[in-house]
Structure formats: C-alpha cells, structure tokens
C-alpha cells in the first residue's frame, strides 16, 4: 500500500457515517393498499429486511428512518439498528432534506448528547471540519442490497475523497468531492423513443456501454449535501436522487459497481424476486 493510500485508509477508519432510510412513500405503482415497505416477506416486512441488511455494515451504527406523518406501522416494528425518527415531506427530496437537516442540527448543537459525545465535535467549527462526516441514503424498497457492496461503496468513495483532501491540503478541502453511489451497467439494448399519435416508436439505439442504472445507497459528505439540499429546496430544483442533485451543481459522483439483485420494489412482480433472494441462506 502506498503512503497516500495508507493515510486515506487510516482516515477512513475515523469517519462518522449517518444512515438515512427513506420510507415515507405510498408506493402507488405497487398496486397495494398498504405501502410496499410494509409488505411481508416471510416473517418480516420489506422495511425490516432493508434495515437488517444495513445493520450488517460495521461502519453504520444507527438509522434516521423517514416515515410519513400518517404512518401508524413503523413504530410497531422491531429493527436491527437503533432508530432516529424523522417525518417525511411531500416529495422524496423533501424527506431526504428533513433527515439531513436533523443530522446537521444535532451536530451543530453542542448540548445534544450525540454532539457532546462526538470526540471530533470540539474541533468542528467550520464547514471544513465535516470532511470526515458523511450521510448514506438508502431506499426502504431495496431490501436485497448486498452489505458487501455497501462496504465497497463506503471504502471507495470516502478514500477517494480523503486522498484528494490530503493532496490538496494547502487548498480548500472537499472541492473535488462528489460522493458516490451503487450502480450497475445496462445489460439490455436501450431504445430512444418518440411518440407518434397513439404509438411508441423506436427512434434510435443508445450505446449501452455508456449507460449505467443508478441504485442506492448513495453516500455524500454531510456539509456539502446539506448545502445542496438547502439550495434545491429554496430554489425548487427537482432531482430524482442525490447523485442528480450533485450533478446539477457540477459534480461527478463516483459510480461503484453493485449487484443486479439490488432491485427497487416498484411493481408487484418484483416481490417474487425479493422473496426468492431473501430466502437464500
């Protein structure tokens, strides 16, 4: 291991990573009266399976769980991680913002137990002091995520950032950081379509070697994420995931190859795959 990699590896052991699980949606396309995160697979709900997968990642110790204000189910369940409860917003971006704002405020308040017990908190007097503080965001409807893929995402993304920070120690830290996300290369032929009256026509075939499918988790530095989310809320900037938010601000998040099994439960037939996958020993 080179000296630079050794420095990055050592620093990565001192990271603080807060986990956000977004479970405030109603899953309209899933075709069920009950939100899809509360569908049972075996003896546990989808949401419990999702948090169980996260609990197997040693860098993650607690979870900020974002639920709807009308949710009456989540708090009746047992989870394999300590839960911090957050009320969601109208859209996914609002829900993520509520969670990240909660995290930010806790670390800004020196009287809070979490902030007081954070050894690095006394040194956190500026934006730069949060270089080692990250937020990992995951969809509740992805119960088949592989914990080893999450560990790979955390390692590759944070070490890249820490290496850059060390190389730029005389400059402003974090300027090159863009975070990262799990993703997989597209395997099927992809068509760009046009609509003609009531028909859908294939206009051209896209180069799939240049296309990847974004997944979650996605991980970003706390301070930058909070900054970008605040601007997006204020300016009503729409985005579909946190990576697209960073792209909007000119960043290029790292793609870390995950697994095709990490599907998002969107349609009823997706549940059949999850049932088979989660039944594996």
mmCIF file of C-alpha atoms in Angstrom:
data_model
loop_
_atom_site.group_PDB
_atom_site.id
_atom_site.type_symbol
_atom_site.label_atom_id
_atom_site.label_comp_id
_atom_site.label_asym_id
_atom_site.label_seq_id
_atom_site.Cartn_x
_atom_site.Cartn_y
_atom_site.Cartn_z
ATOM 1 C CA UNK A 1 0.000 0.000 0.000
ATOM 2 C CA UNK A 2 1.357 3.404 -0.941
ATOM 3 C CA UNK A 3 1.872 6.074 1.715
ATOM 4 C CA UNK A 4 -1.055 8.071 0.320
ATOM 5 C CA UNK A 5 -3.363 5.050 0.349
ATOM 6 C CA UNK A 6 -2.257 4.236 3.878
ATOM 7 C CA UNK A 7 -3.131 7.772 5.016
ATOM 8 C CA UNK A 8 -6.533 7.534 3.364
ATOM 9 C CA UNK A 9 -7.195 4.107 4.866
ATOM 10 C CA UNK A 10 -6.296 5.380 8.340
ATOM 11 C CA UNK A 11 -8.511 8.445 7.983
ATOM 12 C CA UNK A 12 -11.410 6.363 6.694
ATOM 13 C CA UNK A 13 -11.435 4.455 9.973
ATOM 14 C CA UNK A 14 -12.351 7.717 11.734
ATOM 15 C CA UNK A 15 -15.355 8.531 9.586
ATOM 16 C CA UNK A 16 -18.767 9.296 11.011
ATOM 17 C CA UNK A 17 -21.476 7.920 8.719
ATOM 18 C CA UNK A 18 -25.132 8.560 9.467
ATOM 19 C CA UNK A 19 -27.669 6.403 7.661
ATOM 20 C CA UNK A 20 -30.927 7.700 6.199
ATOM 21 C CA UNK A 21 -33.628 5.297 5.041
ATOM 22 C CA UNK A 22 -36.449 6.893 3.070
ATOM 23 C CA UNK A 23 -39.744 5.142 3.846
ATOM 24 C CA UNK A 24 -42.310 7.916 3.503
ATOM 25 C CA UNK A 25 -43.722 6.881 0.128
ATOM 26 C CA UNK A 26 -47.057 5.210 -0.519
ATOM 27 C CA UNK A 27 -45.949 3.017 -3.454
ATOM 28 C CA UNK A 28 -48.813 3.803 -5.843
ATOM 29 C CA UNK A 29 -47.373 1.643 -8.652
ATOM 30 C CA UNK A 30 -47.062 -1.354 -6.356
ATOM 31 C CA UNK A 31 -50.803 -1.922 -6.547
ATOM 32 C CA UNK A 32 -51.425 -2.487 -2.849
ATOM 33 C CA UNK A 33 -53.485 -0.616 -0.291
ATOM 34 C CA UNK A 34 -50.584 -0.921 2.140
ATOM 35 C CA UNK A 35 -47.306 0.924 1.424
ATOM 36 C CA UNK A 36 -44.866 -1.532 -0.145
ATOM 37 C CA UNK A 37 -42.314 -1.148 2.658
ATOM 38 C CA UNK A 38 -44.787 -2.908 4.970
ATOM 39 C CA UNK A 39 -45.429 -5.881 2.700
ATOM 40 C CA UNK A 40 -44.266 -9.055 4.424
ATOM 41 C CA UNK A 41 -41.545 -11.295 3.042
ATOM 42 C CA UNK A 42 -41.520 -14.248 5.371
ATOM 43 C CA UNK A 43 -41.911 -13.097 8.957
ATOM 44 C CA UNK A 44 -40.610 -9.568 8.390
ATOM 45 C CA UNK A 45 -41.638 -6.525 6.396
ATOM 46 C CA UNK A 46 -39.670 -5.187 3.440
ATOM 47 C CA UNK A 47 -38.528 -2.294 5.634
ATOM 48 C CA UNK A 48 -37.203 -4.636 8.320
ATOM 49 C CA UNK A 49 -35.286 -6.646 5.713
ATOM 50 C CA UNK A 50 -33.791 -3.420 4.326
ATOM 51 C CA UNK A 51 -32.588 -2.189 7.717
ATOM 52 C CA UNK A 52 -31.312 -5.681 8.568
ATOM 53 C CA UNK A 53 -29.037 -5.521 5.514
ATOM 54 C CA UNK A 54 -27.709 -2.115 6.601
ATOM 55 C CA UNK A 55 -27.103 -3.383 10.130
ATOM 56 C CA UNK A 56 -24.543 -5.861 8.762
ATOM 57 C CA UNK A 57 -22.283 -2.991 7.639
ATOM 58 C CA UNK A 58 -19.917 -2.291 10.530
ATOM 59 C CA UNK A 59 -19.420 1.396 9.625
ATOM 60 C CA UNK A 60 -23.132 2.083 10.209
ATOM 61 C CA UNK A 61 -24.396 2.255 13.787
ATOM 62 C CA UNK A 62 -27.804 3.949 13.669
ATOM 63 C CA UNK A 63 -30.519 4.877 11.215
ATOM 64 C CA UNK A 64 -32.561 8.011 10.598
ATOM 65 C CA UNK A 65 -35.816 6.489 9.397
ATOM 66 C CA UNK A 66 -38.030 8.861 7.405
ATOM 67 C CA UNK A 67 -41.722 7.988 7.548
ATOM 68 C CA UNK A 68 -44.988 9.671 6.644
ATOM 69 C CA UNK A 69 -46.679 11.759 9.300
ATOM 70 C CA UNK A 70 -49.719 9.470 8.958
ATOM 71 C CA UNK A 71 -47.645 6.281 9.357
ATOM 72 C CA UNK A 72 -49.003 4.073 12.142
ATOM 73 C CA UNK A 73 -46.977 0.945 11.373
ATOM 74 C CA UNK A 74 -43.265 1.757 11.553
ATOM 75 C CA UNK A 75 -43.093 2.327 15.307
ATOM 76 C CA UNK A 76 -44.769 -1.016 15.975
ATOM 77 C CA UNK A 77 -41.902 -2.911 14.316
ATOM 78 C CA UNK A 78 -38.634 -4.173 15.748
ATOM 79 C CA UNK A 79 -35.480 -3.160 13.908
ATOM 80 C CA UNK A 80 -31.914 -4.433 13.977
ATOM 81 C CA UNK A 81 -30.456 -0.913 14.300
ATOM 82 C CA UNK A 82 -31.189 1.977 16.687
ATOM 83 C CA UNK A 83 -33.749 4.267 15.036
ATOM 84 C CA UNK A 84 -33.955 8.062 14.961
ATOM 85 C CA UNK A 85 -37.426 9.070 13.726
ATOM 86 C CA UNK A 86 -37.909 11.762 11.066
ATOM 87 C CA UNK A 87 -41.169 12.956 9.491
ATOM 88 C CA UNK A 88 -41.088 12.941 5.708
ATOM 89 C CA UNK A 89 -42.132 15.644 3.256
ATOM 90 C CA UNK A 90 -44.319 15.936 0.190
ATOM 91 C CA UNK A 91 -41.676 14.580 -2.209
ATOM 92 C CA UNK A 92 -38.633 12.367 -1.788
ATOM 93 C CA UNK A 93 -36.306 15.372 -1.890
ATOM 94 C CA UNK A 94 -38.220 16.959 0.996
ATOM 95 C CA UNK A 95 -37.973 13.761 3.023
ATOM 96 C CA UNK A 96 -34.227 13.497 2.485
ATOM 97 C CA UNK A 97 -33.817 17.176 3.348
ATOM 98 C CA UNK A 98 -35.729 16.719 6.618
ATOM 99 C CA UNK A 99 -33.418 13.879 7.634
ATOM 100 C CA UNK A 100 -30.195 15.630 6.640
ATOM 101 C CA UNK A 101 -31.318 18.830 8.351
ATOM 102 C CA UNK A 102 -31.989 16.827 11.529
ATOM 103 C CA UNK A 103 -28.493 15.336 11.378
ATOM 104 C CA UNK A 104 -26.902 18.728 10.694
ATOM 105 C CA UNK A 105 -28.718 20.408 13.568
ATOM 106 C CA UNK A 106 -27.753 17.689 16.016
ATOM 107 C CA UNK A 107 -24.091 18.136 15.241
ATOM 108 C CA UNK A 108 -24.413 21.900 15.305
ATOM 109 C CA UNK A 109 -25.934 21.831 18.807
ATOM 110 C CA UNK A 110 -23.163 21.245 21.387
ATOM 111 C CA UNK A 111 -25.770 20.489 24.048
ATOM 112 C CA UNK A 112 -27.103 17.430 22.270
ATOM 113 C CA UNK A 113 -25.836 14.101 23.590
ATOM 114 C CA UNK A 114 -24.715 12.961 20.149
ATOM 115 C CA UNK A 115 -22.714 16.112 19.509
ATOM 116 C CA UNK A 116 -21.261 16.181 23.008
ATOM 117 C CA UNK A 117 -20.062 12.592 22.787
ATOM 118 C CA UNK A 118 -18.543 13.070 19.350
ATOM 119 C CA UNK A 119 -14.783 13.298 20.004
ATOM 120 C CA UNK A 120 -14.270 15.379 16.883
ATOM 121 C CA UNK A 121 -17.105 17.787 17.681
ATOM 122 C CA UNK A 122 -14.945 20.233 19.635
ATOM 123 C CA UNK A 123 -12.864 20.745 16.511
ATOM 124 C CA UNK A 124 -15.855 21.235 14.232
ATOM 125 C CA UNK A 125 -16.008 24.990 13.992
ATOM 126 C CA UNK A 126 -16.343 25.347 10.241
ATOM 127 C CA UNK A 127 -17.615 23.735 7.067
ATOM 128 C CA UNK A 128 -14.241 22.036 6.587
ATOM 129 C CA UNK A 129 -14.493 20.321 9.961
ATOM 130 C CA UNK A 130 -17.117 17.990 8.498
ATOM 131 C CA UNK A 131 -14.774 16.382 5.968
ATOM 132 C CA UNK A 132 -14.999 13.096 7.905
ATOM 133 C CA UNK A 133 -18.761 13.220 8.352
ATOM 134 C CA UNK A 134 -20.885 11.519 5.709
ATOM 135 C CA UNK A 135 -24.507 10.580 5.080
ATOM 136 C CA UNK A 136 -25.523 7.310 3.427
ATOM 137 C CA UNK A 137 -29.022 7.355 1.908
ATOM 138 C CA UNK A 138 -30.969 4.227 1.021
ATOM 139 C CA UNK A 139 -34.460 3.463 -0.283
ATOM 140 C CA UNK A 140 -36.684 1.411 2.010
ATOM 141 C CA UNK A 141 -37.868 -0.566 -1.031
ATOM 142 C CA UNK A 142 -34.421 -2.065 -1.738
ATOM 143 C CA UNK A 143 -34.278 -4.978 0.732
ATOM 144 C CA UNK A 144 -31.970 -7.099 -1.445
ATOM 145 C CA UNK A 145 -28.940 -4.830 -1.195
ATOM 146 C CA UNK A 146 -25.709 -6.694 -0.521
ATOM 147 C CA UNK A 147 -23.882 -5.473 2.629
ATOM 148 C CA UNK A 148 -20.515 -6.145 0.974
ATOM 149 C CA UNK A 149 -21.496 -3.787 -1.858
ATOM 150 C CA UNK A 150 -22.303 -1.084 0.703
ATOM 151 C CA UNK A 151 -18.909 -1.568 2.345
ATOM 152 C CA UNK A 152 -17.239 -1.298 -1.069
ATOM 153 C CA UNK A 153 -19.185 1.905 -1.784
ATOM 154 C CA UNK A 154 -18.144 3.455 1.528
ATOM 155 C CA UNK A 155 -14.498 2.478 1.137
ATOM 156 C CA UNK A 156 -14.013 3.554 -2.473
ATOM 157 C CA UNK A 157 -15.941 6.820 -2.191
ATOM 158 C CA UNK A 158 -14.507 8.065 1.083
ATOM 159 C CA UNK A 159 -10.939 7.026 0.342
ATOM 160 C CA UNK A 160 -11.038 8.836 -2.986
ATOM 161 C CA UNK A 161 -12.195 11.963 -1.169
ATOM 162 C CA UNK A 162 -9.619 11.629 1.602
ATOM 163 C CA UNK A 163 -6.807 11.126 -0.888
ATOM 164 C CA UNK A 164 -7.877 14.272 -2.718
ATOM 165 C CA UNK A 165 -8.114 16.190 0.537
ATOM 166 C CA UNK A 166 -4.594 15.153 1.508
ATOM 167 C CA UNK A 167 -3.213 16.073 -1.909
ATOM 168 C CA UNK A 168 -4.887 19.478 -1.668
ATOM 169 C CA UNK A 169 -4.004 20.143 1.966
ATOM 170 C CA UNK A 170 -2.925 23.666 1.124
ATOM 171 C CA UNK A 171 -6.213 24.368 -0.655
ATOM 172 C CA UNK A 172 -9.859 24.347 0.353
ATOM 173 C CA UNK A 173 -10.839 20.827 1.332
ATOM 174 C CA UNK A 174 -13.651 18.975 -0.343
ATOM 175 C CA UNK A 175 -13.764 20.864 -3.606
ATOM 176 C CA UNK A 176 -13.248 17.682 -5.611
ATOM 177 C CA UNK A 177 -15.586 15.547 -3.513
ATOM 178 C CA UNK A 178 -18.725 14.398 -5.243
ATOM 179 C CA UNK A 179 -19.714 11.356 -3.197
ATOM 180 C CA UNK A 180 -20.701 8.091 -4.789
ATOM 181 C CA UNK A 181 -23.457 5.605 -5.475
ATOM 182 C CA UNK A 182 -24.016 1.966 -6.268
ATOM 183 C CA UNK A 183 -24.865 1.370 -9.920
ATOM 184 C CA UNK A 184 -24.794 -1.405 -12.497
ATOM 185 C CA UNK A 185 -24.039 -1.403 -16.235
ATOM 186 C CA UNK A 186 -27.062 -1.662 -18.514
ATOM 187 C CA UNK A 187 -27.315 -5.186 -19.934
ATOM 188 C CA UNK A 188 -30.200 -4.810 -22.383
ATOM 189 C CA UNK A 189 -30.405 -2.918 -25.652
ATOM 190 C CA UNK A 190 -31.814 0.558 -24.947
ATOM 191 C CA UNK A 191 -34.035 2.461 -27.366
ATOM 192 C CA UNK A 192 -34.641 6.185 -27.581
ATOM 193 C CA UNK A 193 -38.308 6.533 -28.444
ATOM 194 C CA UNK A 194 -40.678 9.040 -29.985
ATOM 195 C CA UNK A 195 -44.459 9.270 -29.681
ATOM 196 C CA UNK A 196 -46.492 9.284 -32.872
ATOM 197 C CA UNK A 197 -50.184 9.737 -32.224
ATOM 198 C CA UNK A 198 -51.089 6.697 -30.089
ATOM 199 C CA UNK A 199 -47.930 4.742 -30.924
ATOM 200 C CA UNK A 200 -44.488 4.495 -29.373
ATOM 201 C CA UNK A 201 -41.723 4.181 -31.968
ATOM 202 C CA UNK A 202 -38.019 3.329 -31.637
ATOM 203 C CA UNK A 203 -36.051 6.283 -32.987
ATOM 204 C CA UNK A 204 -32.508 5.086 -32.313
ATOM 205 C CA UNK A 205 -30.483 2.639 -30.269
ATOM 206 C CA UNK A 206 -28.331 4.104 -27.499
ATOM 207 C CA UNK A 207 -24.793 2.965 -26.765
ATOM 208 C CA UNK A 208 -25.353 0.866 -23.662
ATOM 209 C CA UNK A 209 -21.628 0.800 -22.895
ATOM 210 C CA UNK A 210 -22.100 4.409 -21.765
ATOM 211 C CA UNK A 211 -25.194 3.708 -19.636
ATOM 212 C CA UNK A 212 -25.472 2.579 -16.013
ATOM 213 C CA UNK A 213 -28.506 2.094 -13.796
ATOM 214 C CA UNK A 214 -28.361 4.140 -10.594
ATOM 215 C CA UNK A 215 -29.169 2.437 -7.302
ATOM 216 C CA UNK A 216 -28.996 3.219 -3.629
ATOM 217 C CA UNK A 217 -27.292 3.501 -1.226
ATOM 218 C CA UNK A 218 -25.684 6.776 -2.198
ATOM 219 C CA UNK A 219 -23.161 8.483 0.066
ATOM 220 C CA UNK A 220 -22.111 12.132 0.292
ATOM 221 C CA UNK A 221 -20.252 14.489 2.667
ATOM 222 C CA UNK A 222 -22.701 15.909 5.203
ATOM 223 C CA UNK A 223 -21.818 19.596 4.809
ATOM 224 C CA UNK A 224 -21.970 19.620 1.005
ATOM 225 C CA UNK A 225 -25.119 17.512 0.934
ATOM 226 C CA UNK A 226 -26.882 19.831 3.376
ATOM 227 C CA UNK A 227 -25.757 22.873 1.385
ATOM 228 C CA UNK A 228 -27.017 21.495 -1.937
ATOM 229 C CA UNK A 229 -30.297 20.238 -0.461
ATOM 230 C CA UNK A 230 -30.947 23.631 1.125
ATOM 231 C CA UNK A 231 -30.419 25.358 -2.213
ATOM 232 C CA UNK A 232 -32.618 22.823 -4.013
ATOM 233 C CA UNK A 233 -35.477 23.344 -1.564
ATOM 234 C CA UNK A 234 -35.152 27.123 -1.700
ATOM 235 C CA UNK A 235 -34.946 27.236 -5.493
ATOM 236 C CA UNK A 236 -37.382 24.327 -6.096
ATOM 237 C CA UNK A 237 -34.770 22.386 -8.042
ATOM 238 C CA UNK A 238 -36.202 18.956 -8.875
ATOM 239 C CA UNK A 239 -33.999 15.881 -8.704
ATOM 240 C CA UNK A 240 -34.669 12.151 -8.710
ATOM 241 C CA UNK A 241 -31.786 11.079 -6.489
ATOM 242 C CA UNK A 242 -28.958 12.717 -4.566
ATOM 243 C CA UNK A 243 -26.454 11.965 -7.324
ATOM 244 C CA UNK A 244 -28.529 14.013 -9.792
ATOM 245 C CA UNK A 245 -28.547 16.840 -7.247
ATOM 246 C CA UNK A 246 -24.742 16.822 -7.133
ATOM 247 C CA UNK A 247 -24.638 16.626 -10.935
ATOM 248 C CA UNK A 248 -26.798 19.760 -11.057
ATOM 249 C CA UNK A 249 -24.092 21.589 -9.102
ATOM 250 C CA UNK A 250 -21.358 20.424 -11.473
ATOM 251 C CA UNK A 251 -20.102 17.412 -9.517
ATOM 252 C CA UNK A 252 -19.457 13.933 -10.880
ATOM 253 C CA UNK A 253 -20.274 11.247 -8.274
ATOM 254 C CA UNK A 254 -18.270 8.042 -8.292
ATOM 255 C CA UNK A 255 -20.074 5.013 -9.710
ATOM 256 C CA UNK A 256 -19.300 1.882 -7.684
ATOM 257 C CA UNK A 257 -20.476 -1.308 -9.337
ATOM 258 C CA UNK A 258 -23.072 -3.083 -7.256
ATOM 259 C CA UNK A 259 -25.321 -6.068 -7.980
ATOM 260 C CA UNK A 260 -28.262 -6.501 -10.328
ATOM 261 C CA UNK A 261 -30.085 -8.193 -7.445
ATOM 262 C CA UNK A 262 -30.358 -4.807 -5.689
ATOM 263 C CA UNK A 263 -33.706 -4.075 -7.291
ATOM 264 C CA UNK A 264 -36.180 -1.470 -6.115
ATOM 265 C CA UNK A 265 -39.580 -2.990 -5.421
ATOM 266 C CA UNK A 266 -41.784 -0.995 -7.783
ATOM 267 C CA UNK A 267 -44.278 -3.455 -9.255
ATOM 268 C CA UNK A 268 -45.981 -6.486 -7.653
ATOM 269 C CA UNK A 269 -43.888 -8.950 -9.662
ATOM 270 C CA UNK A 270 -40.719 -7.526 -8.076
ATOM 271 C CA UNK A 271 -41.843 -9.028 -4.787
ATOM 272 C CA UNK A 272 -41.469 -12.538 -6.189
ATOM 273 C CA UNK A 273 -37.779 -11.941 -6.904
ATOM 274 C CA UNK A 274 -37.229 -10.494 -3.427
ATOM 275 C CA UNK A 275 -38.929 -13.476 -1.809
ATOM 276 C CA UNK A 276 -36.606 -15.900 -3.585
ATOM 277 C CA UNK A 277 -33.478 -13.775 -2.960
ATOM 278 C CA UNK A 278 -34.123 -13.210 0.735
ATOM 279 C CA UNK A 279 -34.944 -16.890 1.299
ATOM 280 C CA UNK A 280 -31.389 -17.857 0.343
ATOM 281 C CA UNK A 281 -29.254 -18.979 3.315
#
